[in-house]
Coordinates of C-alpha atoms and ligand atoms in Angstrom, one line a residue:
M12 CA 4.7 50.1 10.4
I13 CA 6.3 49.1 7.1
L14 CA 5.9 45.2 8.2
R15 CA 2.1 45.8 8.4
L16 CA 2.2 47.4 5.2
L17 CA 4.6 44.6 3.4
I18 CA 2.2 41.7 5.1
K19 CA -0.7 43.8 3.4
L20 CA 0.7 43.9 0.0
T21 CA 1.8 40.4 0.3
H22 CA -1.6 39.7 0.8
I23 CA -3.1 41.9 -2.0
T24 CA -0.5 39.7 -4.3
I25 CA -1.8 36.4 -3.1
V26 CA -5.0 37.6 -4.5
L27 CA -4.3 38.8 -7.5
S28 CA -2.4 35.8 -8.1
F29 CA -5.0 33.8 -7.1
L30 CA -7.5 35.6 -9.4
S31 CA -5.0 35.6 -12.7
S32 CA -4.0 31.7 -11.7
C33 CA -8.2 30.8 -11.7
N34 CA -8.1 32.4 -15.4
K35 CA -4.9 31.0 -16.6
T36 CA -6.2 27.7 -15.8
K37 CA -9.7 27.6 -15.5
D38 CA -10.1 25.0 -18.5
I39 CA -8.2 22.2 -16.9
K40 CA -9.5 18.8 -17.6
A41 CA -7.1 16.6 -16.4
A42 CA -3.6 17.2 -14.8
V43 CA -0.5 15.3 -13.9
V44 CA 1.7 16.8 -11.5
S45 CA 5.3 15.2 -11.1
A46 CA 8.8 15.5 -10.3
R47 CA 10.1 15.9 -13.9
K48 CA 8.5 17.4 -17.4
E49 CA 8.9 14.1 -19.3
A50 CA 7.4 11.9 -16.7
S51 CA 4.3 14.4 -16.0
D52 CA 3.8 14.4 -19.6
I53 CA 4.0 10.6 -20.0
G54 CA 1.1 10.7 -17.1
I55 CA -1.1 12.9 -19.5
S56 CA -0.5 11.3 -23.1
V57 CA -1.7 8.0 -21.3
L58 CA -4.8 9.9 -20.4
N59 CA -5.2 11.4 -23.5
K60 CA -5.4 7.6 -25.0
G61 CA -8.4 7.0 -22.8
G62 CA -6.1 5.7 -19.3
S63 CA -7.0 6.6 -16.3
A64 CA -5.7 8.2 -13.4
F65 CA -4.6 4.8 -12.3
D66 CA -3.1 4.0 -15.6
A67 CA -1.0 7.4 -15.9
M68 CA 0.0 6.7 -12.3
I69 CA 1.9 3.2 -13.6
A70 CA 3.6 5.4 -16.9
T71 CA 4.4 8.3 -14.5
D72 CA 6.1 6.3 -11.7
L73 CA 8.1 4.0 -14.5
A74 CA 9.4 7.3 -16.2
L75 CA 10.4 9.0 -13.1
T76 CA 12.8 5.7 -12.8
V77 CA 14.4 6.7 -16.1
C78 CA 14.7 10.3 -15.5
F79 CA 14.9 10.8 -12.0
P80 CA 17.0 8.3 -10.6
N81 CA 17.8 9.5 -7.3
A82 CA 14.0 8.7 -6.0
G83 CA 12.1 7.3 -8.8
N84 CA 12.1 3.5 -8.8
I85 CA 11.2 0.5 -9.5
S86 CA 13.9 -0.9 -6.4
G87 CA 12.1 0.8 -3.4
G88 CA 8.6 1.3 -2.4
G89 CA 5.8 3.7 -1.9
F90 CA 2.2 4.3 -1.1
L91 CA -0.7 5.2 -2.9
V92 CA -4.0 7.0 -1.8
Y93 CA -6.9 7.2 -4.1
R94 CA -10.3 8.4 -4.6
T95 CA -12.4 6.9 -7.5
A96 CA -14.5 9.2 -9.2
S97 CA -17.5 7.2 -7.5
G98 CA -16.2 8.3 -4.2
E99 CA -14.5 5.0 -3.3
V100 CA -11.1 5.7 -1.3
G101 CA -8.3 3.5 -0.4
S102 CA -4.9 3.2 -0.3
L103 CA -2.0 0.8 -1.8
D104 CA 1.1 0.0 0.8
Y105 CA 4.1 -1.6 -1.3
R106 CA 6.6 -0.3 1.2
E107 CA 9.8 -2.2 1.5
K108 CA 10.4 -5.0 4.1
A109 CA 13.1 -6.1 5.9
P110 CA 14.6 -9.3 4.1
L111 CA 14.0 -12.8 5.9
S112 CA 17.3 -13.0 7.7
A113 CA 17.1 -9.3 8.7
Y114 CA 17.6 -9.2 12.7
E115 CA 17.2 -6.5 15.4
K116 CA 21.0 -5.8 15.9
M117 CA 22.4 -6.3 12.4
Y118 CA 23.7 -2.4 12.4
L119 CA 25.0 -2.9 15.9
D120 CA 29.1 -4.3 16.2
V121 CA 30.1 -6.5 19.5
N122 CA 29.6 -3.4 21.9
G123 CA 26.3 -2.4 20.8
D124 CA 27.2 0.6 19.0
V125 CA 26.0 1.2 15.7
I126 CA 28.2 1.1 12.7
P127 CA 28.5 4.0 10.8
E128 CA 26.8 4.1 7.5
K129 CA 26.1 0.3 7.7
S130 CA 21.6 1.1 7.1
T131 CA 22.5 3.7 5.0
L132 CA 25.2 2.8 2.2
G133 CA 25.9 -0.2 0.4
G134 CA 24.3 -3.7 0.6
L135 CA 23.1 -4.2 4.0
A136 CA 21.2 -1.2 3.7
V137 CA 18.3 -2.4 1.0
G138 CA 15.2 -3.5 2.1
V139 CA 13.2 -5.7 0.0
P140 CA 11.5 -3.6 -3.0
G141 CA 7.9 -3.2 -3.5
T142 CA 7.6 -0.8 -6.1
V143 CA 6.7 -3.1 -8.9
A144 CA 4.7 -5.3 -7.2
G145 CA 2.6 -2.3 -5.8
L146 CA 2.0 -1.1 -9.6
V147 CA 1.1 -4.4 -10.7
E148 CA -1.5 -4.8 -8.0
I149 CA -2.5 -1.5 -9.0
H150 CA -2.8 -2.8 -12.9
S151 CA -5.1 -5.7 -11.8
K152 CA -7.5 -3.6 -9.6
F153 CA -8.1 -0.6 -11.8
G154 CA -6.3 -0.8 -15.1
T155 CA -8.3 -0.3 -18.2
L156 CA -5.2 0.0 -20.8
P157 CA -3.4 -2.7 -21.4
W158 CA 0.0 -3.2 -19.1
E159 CA 2.4 -2.9 -21.6
D160 CA 1.4 0.0 -23.2
L161 CA 1.9 1.7 -19.6
V162 CA 5.6 0.6 -19.4
K163 CA 6.3 1.4 -22.9
P164 CA 6.9 5.0 -22.7
A165 CA 9.3 4.6 -19.9
I166 CA 11.2 2.1 -22.2
D167 CA 11.0 4.5 -24.8
L168 CA 12.6 7.2 -22.6
A169 CA 15.4 4.8 -21.2
T170 CA 16.3 4.3 -25.0
N171 CA 16.4 7.3 -26.4
G172 CA 17.5 9.0 -23.1
Y173 CA 16.5 12.0 -21.4
I174 CA 17.9 15.3 -20.9
V175 CA 19.8 16.2 -17.6
T176 CA 19.2 19.5 -16.1
E177 CA 21.3 21.8 -14.2
K178 CA 20.1 20.5 -10.6
Q179 CA 20.3 17.3 -11.6
E180 CA 23.9 17.7 -12.8
R181 CA 24.6 19.2 -9.3
S182 CA 22.7 16.2 -7.7
L183 CA 24.8 13.5 -9.8
K184 CA 28.0 15.3 -9.1
S185 CA 27.3 15.8 -5.2
K186 CA 27.2 11.8 -5.0
K187 CA 29.5 10.5 -7.8
D188 CA 32.2 9.4 -4.6
D189 CA 30.0 7.9 -3.1
F190 CA 28.9 6.4 -6.4
I191 CA 32.9 5.1 -7.2
K192 CA 33.0 3.9 -3.7
I193 CA 30.2 1.3 -4.3
N194 CA 30.4 0.2 -7.6
G195 CA 33.9 1.5 -8.8
K196 CA 35.4 3.8 -11.4
K197 CA 33.4 2.1 -14.7
T198 CA 29.6 2.5 -13.0
F199 CA 27.0 4.0 -15.2
Y200 CA 26.3 7.2 -13.2
A201 CA 30.0 8.0 -12.2
Q202 CA 30.2 9.4 -16.3
D203 CA 30.2 13.0 -15.6
F204 CA 26.5 14.1 -17.3
K205 CA 26.0 17.7 -17.5
A206 CA 23.2 19.6 -17.9
G207 CA 21.7 19.1 -21.5
D208 CA 23.6 15.6 -22.3
T209 CA 21.4 12.9 -23.0
V210 CA 21.3 9.8 -21.2
K211 CA 20.5 6.6 -22.5
N212 CA 20.2 3.8 -20.0
I213 CA 19.8 0.8 -22.1
A214 CA 20.4 -1.7 -19.1
L215 CA 17.2 0.0 -17.5
A216 CA 15.3 -0.1 -21.1
E217 CA 15.7 -4.1 -20.8
T218 CA 14.5 -4.2 -17.2
L219 CA 11.9 -2.8 -18.2
K220 CA 11.3 -5.1 -21.5
R221 CA 11.2 -7.9 -18.9
I222 CA 8.6 -6.4 -16.4
S223 CA 6.4 -5.5 -19.7
K224 CA 6.4 -8.7 -20.5
Y225 CA 6.3 -11.0 -17.4
G226 CA 4.8 -8.2 -14.9
A227 CA 5.7 -8.8 -11.4
K228 CA 7.7 -12.1 -12.1
G229 CA 9.8 -9.9 -14.4
F230 CA 11.5 -8.5 -11.8
Y231 CA 10.9 -10.4 -8.6
Q232 CA 12.4 -13.7 -11.2
G233 CA 14.3 -14.9 -13.8
P234 CA 17.3 -12.7 -14.8
V235 CA 16.4 -9.5 -13.3
A236 CA 16.3 -10.8 -9.6
E237 CA 19.6 -13.0 -10.2
A238 CA 21.3 -9.9 -11.2
L239 CA 19.7 -7.9 -8.3
V240 CA 20.4 -10.7 -5.3
K241 CA 24.0 -11.4 -6.7
R242 CA 24.5 -7.2 -6.6
V243 CA 22.9 -7.2 -3.3
R244 CA 25.3 -9.9 -2.3
E245 CA 28.5 -8.3 -3.9
A246 CA 27.6 -5.4 -2.0
G247 CA 27.2 -6.9 1.6
G248 CA 23.7 -7.3 1.9
I249 CA 21.5 -10.5 2.6
I250 CA 18.5 -10.3 0.3
T251 CA 17.6 -13.5 -1.5
H252 CA 15.3 -14.7 -4.1
E253 CA 12.6 -16.2 -1.5
D254 CA 12.9 -12.9 0.1
L255 CA 11.9 -11.5 -3.5
I256 CA 9.3 -14.1 -4.6
K257 CA 7.2 -13.4 -1.2
Y258 CA 7.1 -9.6 -1.3
K259 CA 3.4 -8.3 -1.5
P260 CA 1.8 -5.2 -1.1
V261 CA -1.4 -4.5 1.2
W262 CA -4.4 -2.7 0.6
R263 CA -5.2 -0.8 3.7
E264 CA -7.9 1.6 4.8
P265 CA -6.3 5.0 4.7
L266 CA -6.1 7.0 7.6
N267 CA -9.7 9.4 7.8
F268 CA -10.1 12.3 9.7
R269 CA -11.8 15.7 9.6
Y270 CA -10.2 19.3 10.1
K271 CA -13.5 21.7 10.4
N272 CA -15.4 21.2 6.9
L273 CA -12.6 19.0 5.7
N274 CA -12.3 15.4 5.2
I275 CA -8.8 13.8 5.2
Y276 CA -7.7 10.7 3.9
S277 CA -4.0 10.3 4.1
M278 CA -1.4 7.2 4.4
G279 CA -2.2 5.1 7.8
P280 CA 0.9 3.0 9.2
P281 CA 3.5 1.8 8.6
S282 CA 3.6 5.0 7.2
S283 CA 3.4 7.7 10.3
G284 CA 2.0 10.9 7.8
G285 CA -1.7 10.7 8.2
I286 CA -1.9 9.9 12.2
C287 CA 1.0 13.0 12.6
L288 CA -0.4 14.9 9.8
G289 CA -4.1 14.0 12.0
Q290 CA -2.6 15.0 14.9
I291 CA -1.0 18.0 14.2
L292 CA -4.1 19.6 12.4
K293 CA -6.7 18.8 15.1
M294 CA -4.2 20.3 17.8
I295 CA -4.2 23.4 15.9
E296 CA -8.4 23.1 15.5
P297 CA -9.2 24.8 18.4
Y298 CA -7.1 28.0 18.3
N299 CA -8.6 29.3 14.7
I300 CA -5.0 29.4 13.3
N301 CA -6.3 32.3 10.5
Q302 CA -6.4 35.0 13.2
Y303 CA -2.6 35.0 13.1
D304 CA -1.2 36.2 10.2
H305 CA 0.6 33.7 7.9
N306 CA 4.2 32.7 9.4
S307 CA 3.7 34.9 12.3
E308 CA 5.1 34.2 15.4
K309 CA 2.0 32.6 16.9
A310 CA 1.0 30.7 14.1
I311 CA 4.7 29.3 13.8
Q312 CA 4.1 28.6 17.7
L313 CA 1.5 26.8 17.3
I314 CA 2.4 24.7 14.5
V315 CA 5.6 24.2 16.4
E316 CA 3.9 22.7 19.3
A317 CA 1.8 20.8 17.8
E318 CA 4.8 19.2 15.7
R319 CA 6.7 18.8 19.1
R320 CA 4.0 16.8 20.8
S321 CA 3.1 14.2 17.5
Y322 CA 6.7 13.7 16.3
S323 CA 7.1 12.8 20.3
D324 CA 3.8 10.0 19.8
R325 CA 5.6 9.4 16.4
S326 CA 8.2 7.8 18.0
K327 CA 6.9 6.2 20.5
Y328 CA 3.4 4.4 19.2
L329 CA 3.9 4.2 15.4
G330 CA 5.6 1.0 13.5
D331 CA 4.5 -1.5 10.7
P332 CA 0.6 -2.7 11.9
D333 CA 1.1 -5.8 10.8
F334 CA 3.9 -6.5 13.9
N335 CA 2.1 -3.8 16.5
K336 CA -1.2 -3.2 17.7
I337 CA -1.6 1.0 16.7
S338 CA -4.0 3.2 18.7
Y339 CA -5.7 4.9 15.8
N340 CA -8.2 5.9 17.8
Q341 CA -6.8 7.5 20.9
L342 CA -4.0 8.8 19.0
I343 CA -6.2 11.3 16.7
S344 CA -8.9 11.6 19.5
H345 CA -10.2 14.7 20.1
N346 CA -10.0 14.4 23.9
Y347 CA -6.6 13.3 23.8
L348 CA -5.6 15.7 21.5
N349 CA -6.9 18.7 24.2
N350 CA -5.2 17.0 26.8
R351 CA -1.8 17.1 24.6
M352 CA -1.9 20.9 23.9
K353 CA -3.1 21.5 27.2
S354 CA 0.6 22.5 28.3
F355 CA 1.0 24.9 25.2
T356 CA 1.1 28.6 26.1
F357 CA 2.3 31.3 23.5
D358 CA 4.4 32.8 26.6
L359 CA 7.2 29.8 26.4
A360 CA 8.8 27.2 24.2
S361 CA 8.0 24.0 25.7
E362 CA 10.5 21.7 25.9
S363 CA 11.0 18.2 24.4
K364 CA 11.3 15.5 26.5
D365 CA 15.3 15.0 27.6
I366 CA 16.2 12.5 25.4
K367 CA 19.9 12.0 24.5
A368 CA 19.2 12.7 20.9
G369 CA 21.6 10.3 18.6
K370 CA 23.9 12.6 16.0
I371 CA 22.5 12.7 12.5
A372 CA 24.0 9.7 11.2
S373 CA 24.8 11.8 7.8
K374 CA 23.9 14.5 6.2
E375 CA 21.5 13.0 2.9
S376 CA 20.1 15.4 0.5
E377 CA 16.6 14.7 0.4
E378 CA 15.0 12.6 -2.3
T379 CA 12.0 11.0 -2.1
T380 CA 9.0 11.8 -5.0
H381 CA 5.7 12.8 -5.0
Y382 CA 3.0 13.3 -7.9
S383 CA -0.5 13.9 -7.8
I384 CA -2.9 13.3 -11.1
L385 CA -6.6 13.8 -11.7
D386 CA -8.0 12.1 -14.6
K387 CA -10.9 13.9 -16.5
E388 CA -13.5 11.4 -15.0
G389 CA -12.3 12.6 -11.5
N390 CA -10.3 10.1 -10.2
A391 CA -7.3 11.3 -8.0
V392 CA -4.0 9.7 -7.3
A393 CA -1.8 10.6 -5.1
V394 CA 1.5 9.0 -5.0
T395 CA 4.6 9.5 -2.7
T396 CA 7.5 6.7 -3.5
T397 CA 11.3 6.5 -2.6
L398 CA 14.8 5.0 -2.4
N399 CA 14.9 6.7 0.9
G400 CA 18.3 8.5 0.5
S401 CA 19.3 10.3 -2.7
Y402 CA 19.8 7.3 -5.4
G403 CA 18.8 5.3 -1.9
S404 CA 22.0 2.8 -1.2
K405 CA 24.1 3.9 -4.1
V406 CA 24.2 -0.1 -5.1
F407 CA 23.6 0.3 -8.6
V408 CA 23.0 -2.7 -10.0
E409 CA 24.7 -2.6 -13.7
D410 CA 23.2 -5.0 -15.8
G411 CA 19.9 -3.8 -15.1
G412 CA 20.2 -0.1 -15.2
Y413 CA 19.0 0.8 -11.5
F414 CA 19.8 1.9 -8.1
L415 CA 18.6 0.1 -5.2
N416 CA 17.0 1.6 -1.7
N417 CA 18.5 2.0 1.9
E418 CA 14.9 2.3 3.2
M419 CA 16.4 -0.2 6.1
D420 CA 17.6 3.1 7.5
D421 CA 13.9 4.3 8.0
F422 CA 13.8 1.4 11.0
S423 CA 15.2 2.2 14.7
I424 CA 18.3 0.7 14.4
K425 CA 19.1 1.3 17.7
P426 CA 16.5 2.7 20.5
G427 CA 17.4 6.2 20.7
F428 CA 19.9 6.9 18.0
A429 CA 18.7 9.3 15.2
N430 CA 18.0 8.2 11.7
M431 CA 19.2 10.2 8.4
F432 CA 16.2 12.5 9.3
G433 CA 17.4 12.7 12.8
L434 CA 14.1 10.4 13.7
I435 CA 14.6 8.5 16.7
G436 CA 12.3 5.6 16.7
S437 CA 11.7 2.6 19.9
E438 CA 10.7 -1.1 20.0
I439 CA 8.0 -0.5 17.6
N440 CA 9.9 0.0 15.1
S441 CA 12.9 -2.1 15.7
I442 CA 13.8 -4.6 12.7
K443 CA 12.4 -7.8 12.6
A444 CA 12.3 -10.5 9.3
E445 CA 9.6 -9.1 6.9
K446 CA 8.7 -6.2 8.9
R447 CA 8.1 -3.0 7.0
M448 CA 10.2 0.4 8.5
L449 CA 8.6 3.5 9.6
S450 CA 7.5 6.1 7.0
S451 CA 7.0 9.5 7.0
M452 CA 5.2 9.5 3.3
T453 CA 1.7 11.6 3.3
P454 CA 0.3 11.3 0.1
T455 CA -3.0 12.7 0.6
I456 CA -6.5 13.8 -0.8
I457 CA -8.7 16.0 0.7
L458 CA -12.7 16.9 0.2
K459 CA -14.7 19.6 0.8
D460 CA -18.1 20.0 1.8
N461 CA -18.1 16.3 0.3
K462 CA -16.4 17.1 -2.8
L463 CA -13.0 16.7 -4.1
Y464 CA -10.7 19.5 -3.1
M465 CA -7.1 19.1 -3.1
I466 CA -4.6 16.2 -3.7
L467 CA -1.2 16.6 -2.7
G468 CA 1.9 14.9 -1.1
T469 CA 6.1 15.9 -1.0
P470 CA 9.4 14.3 -0.3
G471 CA 11.5 15.3 2.4
G472 CA 12.0 12.9 4.9
S473 CA 10.6 13.8 8.4
T474 CA 9.7 17.1 6.6
I475 CA 7.0 15.6 4.6
I476 CA 4.7 15.5 7.2
T477 CA 4.8 19.6 8.2
S478 CA 5.5 20.5 4.3
V479 CA 1.8 18.8 3.6
L480 CA 0.7 20.8 6.7
Q481 CA 1.3 23.7 5.8
T482 CA 0.6 23.9 2.1
I483 CA -3.3 22.4 3.6
L484 CA -2.9 25.5 5.7
N485 CA -2.0 28.0 3.1
V486 CA -4.7 27.5 1.0
Y487 CA -7.5 26.6 3.4
E488 CA -6.4 29.0 6.3
F489 CA -4.5 31.6 4.6
G490 CA -6.3 32.1 1.2
M491 CA -3.4 31.3 -0.6
D492 CA -3.9 30.0 -4.5
I493 CA -2.4 26.2 -4.8
Q494 CA 0.9 27.8 -6.5
S495 CA 1.5 30.3 -3.8
A496 CA 0.8 28.0 -1.1
I497 CA 3.5 25.6 -2.4
N498 CA 6.3 28.8 -3.0
A499 CA 5.5 29.9 0.3
P500 CA 8.5 29.6 2.7
R501 CA 8.3 26.6 5.2
F502 CA 9.5 25.6 8.6
H503 CA 10.1 22.2 10.7
H504 CA 10.1 21.4 13.8
Q505 CA 10.3 17.4 14.6
W506 CA 10.2 17.2 18.5
L507 CA 13.9 16.5 18.5
P508 CA 16.2 17.5 17.9
E509 CA 14.6 20.8 19.6
K510 CA 15.8 23.1 16.7
I511 CA 13.2 25.0 14.4
E512 CA 14.8 24.8 11.0
F513 CA 13.3 27.1 8.1
E514 CA 13.6 28.4 4.7
N515 CA 14.7 31.9 3.7
G516 CA 11.4 34.3 4.0
V517 CA 10.1 32.8 7.3
F518 CA 11.9 34.4 10.4
D519 CA 12.8 38.5 10.1
E520 CA 15.0 39.2 12.6
L521 CA 12.7 40.5 14.9
S522 CA 10.4 37.4 15.6
M523 CA 13.4 35.2 15.6
K524 CA 14.5 37.2 18.2
K525 CA 11.4 37.0 19.9
L526 CA 11.0 33.3 19.3
Q527 CA 14.6 33.1 21.0
D528 CA 13.1 35.0 24.1
K529 CA 10.9 32.4 24.4
G530 CA 13.1 29.8 24.6
Y531 CA 13.0 28.6 20.9
D532 CA 16.1 27.4 19.4
V533 CA 15.7 29.3 15.8
K534 CA 19.4 29.9 14.2
Q535 CA 20.0 31.1 10.7
E536 CA 22.6 28.6 10.2
Y537 CA 19.4 25.7 10.6
N538 CA 18.3 27.7 7.3
R539 CA 17.5 25.0 4.5
V540 CA 15.1 23.9 2.0
I541 CA 12.2 22.1 2.9
G542 CA 9.8 19.8 0.6
R543 CA 9.2 20.0 -2.7
V544 CA 5.2 19.6 -2.8
D545 CA 2.9 18.7 -5.9
A546 CA -0.3 19.3 -5.8
I547 CA -4.0 19.3 -7.5
L548 CA -6.8 21.8 -6.2
V549 CA -10.5 21.9 -6.9
S550 CA -12.8 24.8 -6.4
K551 CA -16.1 24.5 -5.3
S552 CA -17.4 25.2 -8.9
G553 CA -15.4 22.7 -10.1
I554 CA -12.1 25.0 -11.5
I555 CA -8.7 22.7 -11.2
T556 CA -5.4 24.4 -10.7
T557 CA -2.0 22.8 -9.9
G558 CA 0.9 23.9 -8.3
A559 CA 4.6 22.3 -9.0
D560 CA 7.3 23.0 -6.6
P561 CA 9.8 25.6 -8.1
R562 CA 12.7 24.1 -5.4
G563 CA 12.8 20.8 -7.9
D564 CA 12.3 20.7 -11.9
D565 CA 8.9 19.6 -11.2
R566 CA 6.1 20.2 -13.5
A567 CA 2.7 20.4 -14.1
S568 CA 1.4 19.0 -17.3
H569 CA -2.2 19.4 -18.2
I570 CA -5.4 18.5 -20.5
Y571 CA -7.7 21.5 -21.6
Y572 CA -11.1 21.4 -22.2
Ligands
DON609 O1 9.4 6.8 4.0 C1 10.4 7.7 4.8 O2 9.7 8.6 5.5 C2 11.7 8.2 4.2 N1 12.4 7.2 3.4 C3 11.3 8.9 3.1 C4 12.7 9.4 2.2 C5 12.4 10.9 1.8 O3 11.4 11.9 1.7 C6 13.8 11.4 1.3 N2 13.8 12.8 0.3 N3 13.2 13.4 0.2

């Protein structure tokens, strides 16, 4: 009785907050939502100067490199999904690649055992960076303002400094030992930066100046490349000048599928994001999930069982499409997915196949970054970009002012061995020279009745797909406004390990017990923070609302009518 009353009250609050948020934000004309206020403001300043969402993207991305060094980057990779005001959709893959001299067993010892930390910490963990090539490619296709004007705000931010937040102080502190282990005591980020301190990164400003002047060549050739290759070598890695010069981003068809009257565009392979999101939504679709309450036992079971089936397919069937044939159509076909759900019943948990799940290599905090941009013309941009782990490989190019990624860990370094997110892969995602490692990043743009409806994405490693999924369902099926949909507690299941992880507020004790009785592995100690979604929603009548995740320092900046 009390529970029902509480649920009713929650629903009333949701409706009220929806109405009030509509009033508050009714006048938004353009928006940038990112992990940091500085970056969102810089994106908006570019829009104010007459730049497009694509111009704002470049400036926002580079600003994040400066003030969000754990994930913002010029030395990692990412994915862009876009829809122009005229309705053209596309995606750019600027994911890192394995170096030319990489090989399948490069992280195994003579006995075939995984050498601890080799794929996560230090030079050998670094994939060939794609970000600068990606940004330059986007500018050459869509840029309207001069390249230098888009790099300048990041140069200024690096020169004048950004202010450390409390969360950032904690994050830097938690990784200090690794910074020192890899780079020595004098490394830039081993300084004890405290909340409120100003961080001026002059070396990074210099790197950005070269990128401003010479574009991609400013990063992949010349002194910046020299410093990068030298640092990677010193730290035990294998990236060469040839690797850098050969790097090319790839325009790819976005993954497209329908869910009820939504038309969803997301990232296809080498990200698993689009296919898994499509699979999970389409497995759920026939059940009309909105007949159950939000985060109720049955809603959770349905989502978890669809996730279990999809993540098992991820492990077996997904990898770099330039190296493997991916059965796109079959994997998201109606018949295939209906068959997958035939074994589902609300009475009992399904069992994940009894594969020997490798141990999670390390308890890495989760740092990637997503931003969503909508300009006043209606161009929509969703970008997720990463160094993989927090501050990537922790290898810091002292002369360049930036960290290098540890994206190589996203490969399946040994069949059945779990990566840092507990994901298990197979041959299809094995290491090969110049191959792209499988990702979970899910930058997504959704149309409803053929009109722009939602732009969203999130960091979170393996939980990216399920956080995007829940945000979509929260808005579309459970009637929440975008901010409440983001705030709502999340849960996550990924086939292996068997457990369901959750945030505070998902399960009350009674439903936890009921789920346990049905065979689900839910325990209080699995509790953690899941994802950081940044999103923009456009109502049927064109009202724009934004949601920035309170789990981080994320912030929406706007232009008003
Ligand atoms: O591409 C991927 O799926 C991972 N490298 C993303 C890493 C991530 O999201 C880290 N944390 N938030």
